[in-house]
Each structure stands twice: as C-alpha cells, then as structure tokens.
PDB file of C-alpha atoms in Angstrom:
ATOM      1  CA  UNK O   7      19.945  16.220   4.703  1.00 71.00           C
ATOM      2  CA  UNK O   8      16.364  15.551   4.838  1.00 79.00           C
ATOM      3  CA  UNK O   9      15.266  12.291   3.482  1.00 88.00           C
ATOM      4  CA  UNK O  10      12.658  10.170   2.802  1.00 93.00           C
ATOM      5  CA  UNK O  11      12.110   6.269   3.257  1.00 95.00           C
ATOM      6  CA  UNK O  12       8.826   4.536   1.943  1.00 96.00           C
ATOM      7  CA  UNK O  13       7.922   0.885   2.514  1.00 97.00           C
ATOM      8  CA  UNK O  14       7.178  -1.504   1.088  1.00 97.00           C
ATOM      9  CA  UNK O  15       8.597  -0.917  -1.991  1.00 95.00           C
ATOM     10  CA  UNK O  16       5.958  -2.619  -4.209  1.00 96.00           C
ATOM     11  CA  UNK O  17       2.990  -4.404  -3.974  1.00 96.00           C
ATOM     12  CA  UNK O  18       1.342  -6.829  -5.943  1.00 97.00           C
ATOM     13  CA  UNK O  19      -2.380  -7.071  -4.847  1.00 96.00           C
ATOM     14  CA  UNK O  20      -6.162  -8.339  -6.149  1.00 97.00           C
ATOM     15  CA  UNK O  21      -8.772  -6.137  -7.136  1.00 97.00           C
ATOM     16  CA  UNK O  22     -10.879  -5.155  -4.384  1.00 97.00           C
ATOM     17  CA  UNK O  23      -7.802  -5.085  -1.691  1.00 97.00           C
ATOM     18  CA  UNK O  24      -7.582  -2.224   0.378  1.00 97.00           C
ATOM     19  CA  UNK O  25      -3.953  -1.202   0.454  1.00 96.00           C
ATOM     20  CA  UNK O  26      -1.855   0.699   2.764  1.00 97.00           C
ATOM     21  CA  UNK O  27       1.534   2.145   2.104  1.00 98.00           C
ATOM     22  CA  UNK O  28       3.838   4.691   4.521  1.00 97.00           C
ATOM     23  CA  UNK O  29       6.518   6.967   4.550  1.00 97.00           C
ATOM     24  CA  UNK O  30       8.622   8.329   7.077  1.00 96.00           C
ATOM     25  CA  UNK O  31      11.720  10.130   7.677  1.00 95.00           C
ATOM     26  CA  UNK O  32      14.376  11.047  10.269  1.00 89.00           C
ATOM     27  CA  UNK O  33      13.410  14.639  10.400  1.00 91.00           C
ATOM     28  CA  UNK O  34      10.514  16.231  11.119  1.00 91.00           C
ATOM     29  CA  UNK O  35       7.900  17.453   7.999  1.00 92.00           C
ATOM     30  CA  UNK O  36       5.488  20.482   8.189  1.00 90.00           C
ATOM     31  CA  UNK O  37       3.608  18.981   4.885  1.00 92.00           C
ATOM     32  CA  UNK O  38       2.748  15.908   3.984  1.00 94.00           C
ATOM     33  CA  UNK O  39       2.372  15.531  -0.090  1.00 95.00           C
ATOM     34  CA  UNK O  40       1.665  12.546  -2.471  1.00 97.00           C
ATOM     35  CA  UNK O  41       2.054  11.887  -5.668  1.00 97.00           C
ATOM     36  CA  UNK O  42       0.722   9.256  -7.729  1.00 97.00           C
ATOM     37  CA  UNK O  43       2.776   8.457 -11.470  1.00 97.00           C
ATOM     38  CA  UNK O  44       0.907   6.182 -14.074  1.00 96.00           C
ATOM     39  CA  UNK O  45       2.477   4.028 -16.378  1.00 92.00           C
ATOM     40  CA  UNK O  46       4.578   6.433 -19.160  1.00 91.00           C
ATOM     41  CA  UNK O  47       3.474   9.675 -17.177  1.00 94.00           C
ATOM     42  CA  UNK O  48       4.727  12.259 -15.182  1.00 95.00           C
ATOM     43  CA  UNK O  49       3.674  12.754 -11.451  1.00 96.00           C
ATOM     44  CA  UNK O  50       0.358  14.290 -10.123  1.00 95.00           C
ATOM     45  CA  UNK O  51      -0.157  15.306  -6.416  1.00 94.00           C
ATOM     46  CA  UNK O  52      -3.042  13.150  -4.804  1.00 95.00           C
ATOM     47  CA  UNK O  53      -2.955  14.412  -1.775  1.00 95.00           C
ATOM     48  CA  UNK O  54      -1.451  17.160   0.466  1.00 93.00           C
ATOM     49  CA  UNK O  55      -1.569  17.423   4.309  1.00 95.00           C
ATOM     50  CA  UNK O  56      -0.500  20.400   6.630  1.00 93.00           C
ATOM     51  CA  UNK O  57      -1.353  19.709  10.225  1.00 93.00           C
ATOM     52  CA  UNK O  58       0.274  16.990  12.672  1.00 93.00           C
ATOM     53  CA  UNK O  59      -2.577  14.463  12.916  1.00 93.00           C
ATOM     54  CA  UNK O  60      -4.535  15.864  10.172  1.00 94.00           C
ATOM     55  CA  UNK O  61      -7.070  12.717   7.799  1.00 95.00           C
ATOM     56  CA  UNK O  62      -7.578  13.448   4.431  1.00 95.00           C
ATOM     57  CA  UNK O  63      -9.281  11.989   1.877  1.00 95.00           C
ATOM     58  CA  UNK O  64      -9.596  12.394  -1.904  1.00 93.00           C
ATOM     59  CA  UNK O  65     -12.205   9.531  -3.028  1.00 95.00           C
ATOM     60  CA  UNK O  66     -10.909   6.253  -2.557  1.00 97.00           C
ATOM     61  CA  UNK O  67      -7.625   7.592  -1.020  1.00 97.00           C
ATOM     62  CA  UNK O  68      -6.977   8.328   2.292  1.00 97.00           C
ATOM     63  CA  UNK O  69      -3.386   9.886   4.055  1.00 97.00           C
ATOM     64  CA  UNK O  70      -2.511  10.629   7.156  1.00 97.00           C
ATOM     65  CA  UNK O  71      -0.037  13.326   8.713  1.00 96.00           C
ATOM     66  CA  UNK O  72       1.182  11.434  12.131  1.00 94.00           C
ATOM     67  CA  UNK O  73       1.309  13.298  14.632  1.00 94.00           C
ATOM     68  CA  UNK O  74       5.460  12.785  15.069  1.00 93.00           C
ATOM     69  CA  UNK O  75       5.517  14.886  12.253  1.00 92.00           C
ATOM     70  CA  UNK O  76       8.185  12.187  10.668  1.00 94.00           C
ATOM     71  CA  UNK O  77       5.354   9.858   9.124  1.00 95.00           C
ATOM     72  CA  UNK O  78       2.468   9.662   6.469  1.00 97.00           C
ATOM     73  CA  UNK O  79       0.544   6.918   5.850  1.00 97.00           C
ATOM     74  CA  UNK O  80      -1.553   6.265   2.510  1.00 98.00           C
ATOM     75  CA  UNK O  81      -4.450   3.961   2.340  1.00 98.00           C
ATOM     76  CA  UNK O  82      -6.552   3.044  -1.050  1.00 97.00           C
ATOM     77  CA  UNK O  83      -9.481   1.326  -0.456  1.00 97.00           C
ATOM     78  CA  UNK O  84     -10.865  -1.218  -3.075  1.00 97.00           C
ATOM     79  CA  UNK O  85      -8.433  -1.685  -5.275  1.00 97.00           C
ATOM     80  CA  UNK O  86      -9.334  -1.050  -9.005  1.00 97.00           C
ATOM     81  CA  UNK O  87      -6.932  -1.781 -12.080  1.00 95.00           C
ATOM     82  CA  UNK O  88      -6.683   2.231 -12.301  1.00 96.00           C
ATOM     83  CA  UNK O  89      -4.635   2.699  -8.956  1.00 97.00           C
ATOM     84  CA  UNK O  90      -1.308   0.629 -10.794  1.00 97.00           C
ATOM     85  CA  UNK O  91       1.820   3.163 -10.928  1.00 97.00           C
ATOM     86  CA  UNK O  92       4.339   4.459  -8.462  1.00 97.00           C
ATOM     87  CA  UNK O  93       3.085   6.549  -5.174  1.00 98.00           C
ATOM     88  CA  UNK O  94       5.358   8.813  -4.024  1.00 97.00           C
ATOM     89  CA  UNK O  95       5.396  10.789  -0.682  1.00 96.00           C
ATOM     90  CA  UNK O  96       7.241  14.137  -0.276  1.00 95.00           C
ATOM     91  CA  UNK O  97       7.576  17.054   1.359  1.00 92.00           C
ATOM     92  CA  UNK O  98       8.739  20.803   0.908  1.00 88.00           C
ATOM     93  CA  UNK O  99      12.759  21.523   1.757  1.00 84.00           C
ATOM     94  CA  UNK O 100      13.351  23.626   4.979  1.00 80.00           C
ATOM     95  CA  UNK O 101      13.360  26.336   3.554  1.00 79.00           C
ATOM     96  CA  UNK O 102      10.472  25.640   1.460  1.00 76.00           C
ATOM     97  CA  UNK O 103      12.604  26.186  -1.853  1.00 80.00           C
ATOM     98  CA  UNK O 104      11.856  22.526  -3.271  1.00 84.00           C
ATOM     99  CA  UNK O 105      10.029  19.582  -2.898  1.00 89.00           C
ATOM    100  CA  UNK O 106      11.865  16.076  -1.464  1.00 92.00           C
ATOM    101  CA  UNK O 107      10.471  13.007  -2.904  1.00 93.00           C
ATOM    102  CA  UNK O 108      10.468   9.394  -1.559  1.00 94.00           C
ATOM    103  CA  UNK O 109      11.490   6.464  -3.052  1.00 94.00           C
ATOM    104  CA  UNK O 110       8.356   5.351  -3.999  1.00 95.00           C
ATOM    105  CA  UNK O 111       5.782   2.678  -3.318  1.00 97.00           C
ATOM    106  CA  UNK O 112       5.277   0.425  -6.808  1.00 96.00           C
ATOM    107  CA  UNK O 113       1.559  -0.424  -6.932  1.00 97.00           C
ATOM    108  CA  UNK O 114       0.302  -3.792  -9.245  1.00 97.00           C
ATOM    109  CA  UNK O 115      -3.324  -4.620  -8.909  1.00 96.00           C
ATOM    110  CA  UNK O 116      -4.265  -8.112 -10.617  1.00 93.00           C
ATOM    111  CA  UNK O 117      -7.852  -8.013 -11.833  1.00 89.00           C
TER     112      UNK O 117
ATOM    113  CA  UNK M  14      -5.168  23.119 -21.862  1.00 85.00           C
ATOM    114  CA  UNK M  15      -2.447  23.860 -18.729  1.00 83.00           C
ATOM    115  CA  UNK M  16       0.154  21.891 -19.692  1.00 94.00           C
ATOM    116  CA  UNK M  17       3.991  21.092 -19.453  1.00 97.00           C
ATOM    117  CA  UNK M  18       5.673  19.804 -22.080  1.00 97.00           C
ATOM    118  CA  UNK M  19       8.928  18.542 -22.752  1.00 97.00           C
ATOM    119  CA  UNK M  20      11.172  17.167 -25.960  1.00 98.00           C
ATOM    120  CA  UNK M  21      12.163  15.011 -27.294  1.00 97.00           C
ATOM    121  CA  UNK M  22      10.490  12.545 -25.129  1.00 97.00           C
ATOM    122  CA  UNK M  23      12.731   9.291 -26.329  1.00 97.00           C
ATOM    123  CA  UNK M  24      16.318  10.207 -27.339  1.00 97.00           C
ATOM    124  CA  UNK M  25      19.563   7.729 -27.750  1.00 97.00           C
ATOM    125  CA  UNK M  26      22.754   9.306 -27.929  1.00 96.00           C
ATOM    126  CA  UNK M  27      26.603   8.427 -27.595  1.00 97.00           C
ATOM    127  CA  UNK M  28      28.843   9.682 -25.189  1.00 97.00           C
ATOM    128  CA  UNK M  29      30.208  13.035 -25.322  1.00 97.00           C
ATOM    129  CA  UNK M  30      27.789  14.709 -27.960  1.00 97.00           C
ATOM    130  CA  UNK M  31      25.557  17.243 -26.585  1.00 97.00           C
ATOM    131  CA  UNK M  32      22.567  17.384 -26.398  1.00 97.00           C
ATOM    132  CA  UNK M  33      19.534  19.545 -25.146  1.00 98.00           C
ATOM    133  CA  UNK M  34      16.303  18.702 -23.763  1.00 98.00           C
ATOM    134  CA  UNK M  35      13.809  21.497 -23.941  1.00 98.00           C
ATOM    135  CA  UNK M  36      10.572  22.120 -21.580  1.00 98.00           C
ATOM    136  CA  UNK M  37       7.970  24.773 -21.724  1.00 98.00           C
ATOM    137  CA  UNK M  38       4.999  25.695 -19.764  1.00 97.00           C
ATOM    138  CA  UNK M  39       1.789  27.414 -20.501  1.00 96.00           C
ATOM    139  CA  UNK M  40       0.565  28.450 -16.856  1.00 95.00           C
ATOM    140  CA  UNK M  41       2.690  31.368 -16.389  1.00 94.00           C
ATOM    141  CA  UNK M  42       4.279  29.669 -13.446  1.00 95.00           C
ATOM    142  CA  UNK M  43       7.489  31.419 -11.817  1.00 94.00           C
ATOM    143  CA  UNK M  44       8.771  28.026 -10.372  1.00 94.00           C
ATOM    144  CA  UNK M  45      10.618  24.932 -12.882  1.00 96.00           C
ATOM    145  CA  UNK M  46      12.024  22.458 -11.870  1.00 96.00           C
ATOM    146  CA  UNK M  47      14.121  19.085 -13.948  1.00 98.00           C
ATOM    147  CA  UNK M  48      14.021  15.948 -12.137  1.00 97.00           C
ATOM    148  CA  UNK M  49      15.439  12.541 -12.975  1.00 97.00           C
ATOM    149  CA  UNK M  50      14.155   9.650 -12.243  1.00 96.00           C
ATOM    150  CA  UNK M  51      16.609   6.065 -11.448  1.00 94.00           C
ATOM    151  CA  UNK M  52      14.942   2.991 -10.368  1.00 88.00           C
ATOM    152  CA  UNK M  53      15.230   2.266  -6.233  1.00 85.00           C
ATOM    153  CA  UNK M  54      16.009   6.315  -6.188  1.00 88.00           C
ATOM    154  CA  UNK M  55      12.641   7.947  -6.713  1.00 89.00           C
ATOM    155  CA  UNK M  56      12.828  11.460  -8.087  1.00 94.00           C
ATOM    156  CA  UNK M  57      15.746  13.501  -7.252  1.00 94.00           C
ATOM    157  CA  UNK M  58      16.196  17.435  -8.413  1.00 94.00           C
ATOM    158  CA  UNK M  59      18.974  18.493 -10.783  1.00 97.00           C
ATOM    159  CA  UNK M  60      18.197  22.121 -10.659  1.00 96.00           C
ATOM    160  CA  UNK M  61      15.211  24.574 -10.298  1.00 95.00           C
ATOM    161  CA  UNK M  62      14.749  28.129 -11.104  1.00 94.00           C
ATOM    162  CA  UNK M  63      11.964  30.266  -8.726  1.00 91.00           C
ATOM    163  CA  UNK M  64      11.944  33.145 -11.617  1.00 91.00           C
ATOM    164  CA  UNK M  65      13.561  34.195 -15.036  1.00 94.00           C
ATOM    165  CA  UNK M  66      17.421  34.356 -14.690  1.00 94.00           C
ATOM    166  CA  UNK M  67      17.029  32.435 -11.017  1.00 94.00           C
ATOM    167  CA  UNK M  68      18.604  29.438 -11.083  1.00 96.00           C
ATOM    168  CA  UNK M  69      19.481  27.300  -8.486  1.00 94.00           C
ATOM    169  CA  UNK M  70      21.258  23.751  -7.859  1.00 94.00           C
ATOM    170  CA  UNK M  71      19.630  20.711  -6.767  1.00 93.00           C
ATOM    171  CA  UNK M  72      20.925  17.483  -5.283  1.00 90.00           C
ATOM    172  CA  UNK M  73      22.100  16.343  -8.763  1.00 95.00           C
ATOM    173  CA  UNK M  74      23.701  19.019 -10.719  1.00 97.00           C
ATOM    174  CA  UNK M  75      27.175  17.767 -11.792  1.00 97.00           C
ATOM    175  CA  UNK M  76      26.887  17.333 -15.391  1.00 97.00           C
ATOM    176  CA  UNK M  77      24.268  19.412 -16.276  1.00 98.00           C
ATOM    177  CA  UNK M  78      23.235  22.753 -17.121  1.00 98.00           C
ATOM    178  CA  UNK M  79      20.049  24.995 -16.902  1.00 98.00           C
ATOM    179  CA  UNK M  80      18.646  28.723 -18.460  1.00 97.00           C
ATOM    180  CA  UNK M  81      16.001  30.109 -17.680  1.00 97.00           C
ATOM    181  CA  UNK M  82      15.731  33.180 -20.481  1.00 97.00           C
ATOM    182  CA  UNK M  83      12.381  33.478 -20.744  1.00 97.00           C
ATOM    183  CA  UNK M  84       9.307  32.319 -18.009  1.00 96.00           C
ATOM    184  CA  UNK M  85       8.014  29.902 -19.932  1.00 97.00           C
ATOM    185  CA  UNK M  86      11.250  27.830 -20.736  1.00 98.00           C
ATOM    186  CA  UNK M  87      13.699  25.852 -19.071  1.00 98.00           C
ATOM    187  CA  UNK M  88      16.041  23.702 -21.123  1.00 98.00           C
ATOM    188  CA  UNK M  89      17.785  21.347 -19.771  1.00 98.00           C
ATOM    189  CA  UNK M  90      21.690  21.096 -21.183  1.00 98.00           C
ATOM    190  CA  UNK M  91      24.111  17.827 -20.944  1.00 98.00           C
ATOM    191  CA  UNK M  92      26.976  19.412 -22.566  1.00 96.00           C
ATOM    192  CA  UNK M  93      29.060  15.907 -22.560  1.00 97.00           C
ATOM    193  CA  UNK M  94      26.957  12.965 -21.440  1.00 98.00           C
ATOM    194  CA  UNK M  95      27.876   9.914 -19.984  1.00 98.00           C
ATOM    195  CA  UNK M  96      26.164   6.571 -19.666  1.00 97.00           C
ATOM    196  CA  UNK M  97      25.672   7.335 -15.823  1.00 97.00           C
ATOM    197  CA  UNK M  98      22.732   9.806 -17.259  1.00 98.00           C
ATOM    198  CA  UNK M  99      20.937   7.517 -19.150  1.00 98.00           C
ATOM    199  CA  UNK M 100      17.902   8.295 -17.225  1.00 98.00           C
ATOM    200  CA  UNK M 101      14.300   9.515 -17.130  1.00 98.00           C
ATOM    201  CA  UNK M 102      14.006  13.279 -16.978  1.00 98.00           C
ATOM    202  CA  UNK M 103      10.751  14.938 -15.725  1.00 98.00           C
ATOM    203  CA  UNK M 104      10.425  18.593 -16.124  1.00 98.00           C
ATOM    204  CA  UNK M 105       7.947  20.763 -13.447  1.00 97.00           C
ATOM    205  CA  UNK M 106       6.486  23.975 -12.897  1.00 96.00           C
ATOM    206  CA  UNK M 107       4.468  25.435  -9.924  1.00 92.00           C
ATOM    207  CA  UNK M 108       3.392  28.782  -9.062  1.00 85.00           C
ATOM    208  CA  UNK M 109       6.436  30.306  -6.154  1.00 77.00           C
ATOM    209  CA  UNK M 110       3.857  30.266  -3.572  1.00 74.00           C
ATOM    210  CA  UNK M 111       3.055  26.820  -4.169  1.00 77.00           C
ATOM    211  CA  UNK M 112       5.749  24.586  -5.057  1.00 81.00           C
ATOM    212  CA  UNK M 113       4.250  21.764  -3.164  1.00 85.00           C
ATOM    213  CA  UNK M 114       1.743  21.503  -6.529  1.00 88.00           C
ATOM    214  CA  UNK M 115       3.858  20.723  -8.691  1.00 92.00           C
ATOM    215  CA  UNK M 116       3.258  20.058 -12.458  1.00 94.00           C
ATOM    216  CA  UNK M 117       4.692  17.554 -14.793  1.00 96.00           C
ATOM    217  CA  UNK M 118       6.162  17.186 -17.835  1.00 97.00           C
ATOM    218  CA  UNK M 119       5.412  13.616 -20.030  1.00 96.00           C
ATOM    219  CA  UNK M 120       9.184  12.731 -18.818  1.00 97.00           C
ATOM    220  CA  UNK M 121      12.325  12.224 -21.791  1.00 98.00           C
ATOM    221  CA  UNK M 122      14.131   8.734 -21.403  1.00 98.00           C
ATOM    222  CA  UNK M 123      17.138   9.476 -22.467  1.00 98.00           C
ATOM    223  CA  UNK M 124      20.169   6.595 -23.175  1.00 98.00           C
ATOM    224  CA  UNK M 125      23.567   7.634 -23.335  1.00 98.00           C
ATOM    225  CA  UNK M 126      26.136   4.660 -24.801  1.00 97.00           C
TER     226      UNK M 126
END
C-alpha cells in the first residue's frame, strides 16, 4: 500500500536556524499536504501542493512538490519557539477516499 | 466558532469494559474521520464515513466500531478494549470534496490496563 517515510525523525535546533525536513515515498503522489500538531493539539494543514515541481510558501514555511512526484520537502526559516510540535506530510489515497499521513518530523527549538 | 470536538479528552479504563468516545462537528461537513495516534507510527485511520450511514474501514479497524446516525456525529465505540489501544485518538471532518483539509478534534488519550 501507499506509504510514507519522513526523515529525520526529530530535530533539536536554536532559535534562528533555518530547518529543513522531507518526505518521500515509494509511490508516486498527486498532492503534497502538511500538517503541523502543537503540543496537546490536534493537526492543522500548513501547506498543500498539487503540481510536480510546484514552491509554496505560507510565511516562514516553504514546501516543495519534487518533481518525481515521490518527494516533498519542508523548509522553516528562522526558527522561533512557536514552530515546536510534530510536522507531518501526507497525501490523499488513490482513490482520493482518505488522507495517508507520515510518520512525522518532531521539531524542538531551544531559545 | 468551526470547531470539532471530541470527549472525554483523558479517560483510564480496564480491560474489557466498554467504552465510547464521542465527536461532533459544527461545519456541516459530510466527511469524519477517527485517527489514532502511536509514537514512531504517525497517524493512522481506524475508520471514516464520507456521509450519514457511510461508513467505511481504515487501516486500523479491528477492535473498533463507528455510526454515523446523524451528520454531525461520529462516535467512536471500543466494545472490549485492550491495553494494545491505549492510544491517542484524533477525530476529523472535511467537506467530501476536500478531504485533503482536514479538521481536528483536541485528541482523547485513552489508557486501557
């Protein structure tokens, strides 16, 4: 089945870092989606991408939809104490009835 | 406010007794979904529902049961738990033509011993 593998798998970092975090998977993805989950919360979608190659940004946040089709790439520039939590990537099931999730990407920032 | 929400949101319970874990949303969404969450594991789907009496099995279903009565519930039913789902449950909803956006719940940790 379709799944997906995220590295690394946390990341301890200073304030002011730029950080860079990627997913990728054995089969190909029409959409790109991630999530970001804070501390006690439930996830909330960041960032989505639809087209092979396709840059996004969303503030401080950046993702990429490689043009394989089997990668994403996230980048957060300037780490602040806010961005701590769990980043996951995902993508929509075949036959677009669900959404897969990665593993996720643990995210400390040390002020 | 457009929310999901979900009780109880902390419950500890002993093998075997039943229990129910109850989520509702307010954005008139056709698509839930219950998720649970295991460290190394990420989130993986236990079942989803794309309308009222639709329901569906995800990657995780043994041991668990769904019901979707109404649109804006979608309980989530352990009729005999076992420590293996001692967990985090997260509850979603999106609209059907848009389950990429999904919506979360708060999340219930739940402990079975």
């Amino acid at each position: 089945g379709q799944q997906l593998n995220q590295s690394p798998q946390s990341m301890f970092i200073q304030e002011g870092e730029d950080v860079s975090m990627n997913c990728t998977s054995s089969s190909i993805f029409n959409t790109w989606l991630w999530y970001k989950q804070d501390p006690g919360e439930g996830p909330v979608l960041l960032i989505a991408l639809y087209k092979a190659g396709e840059l996004t940004s969303n503030g401080r946040l950046t993702a990429q939809f490689g043009i394989t089709r089997k990668d994403s790439f996230l980048n957060i520039s300037a780490s602040i104490p806010s961005d701590v939590g769990i980043y996951f990537c995902a993508g929509p099931s075949q036959l677009y009835d669900k959404v897969i999730f990665g593993p996720g990407t643990s995210l400390s920032v040390i002020p | 406010e457009a929310q999901v929400t979900q009780n109880p949101r902390y419950l500890i319970t002993v093998t075997g007794k039943k229990l129910t874990v109850t989520c509702s949303q307010n954005m008139n969404h056709e698509y839930m979904s219950w998720y649970r969450q295991d460290p190394g594991l990420g989130l993986r789907q236990i079942y989803y529902s794309m309308n009222v009496e639709v329901t569906d099995k995800g990657d995780v279903p043994e041991g668990y049961k769904v019901s979707r009565k109404e649109k804006r519930n979608f309980p989530l039913i352990l009729e005999s738990p076992s420590p293996n789902q001692t967990s985090l449950y997260f509850c979603a909803s999106s609209p059907n033509d848009s389950v990429n956006e999904q919506y979360f719940g708060p999340g219930t940790r739940l402990t079975v011993t």
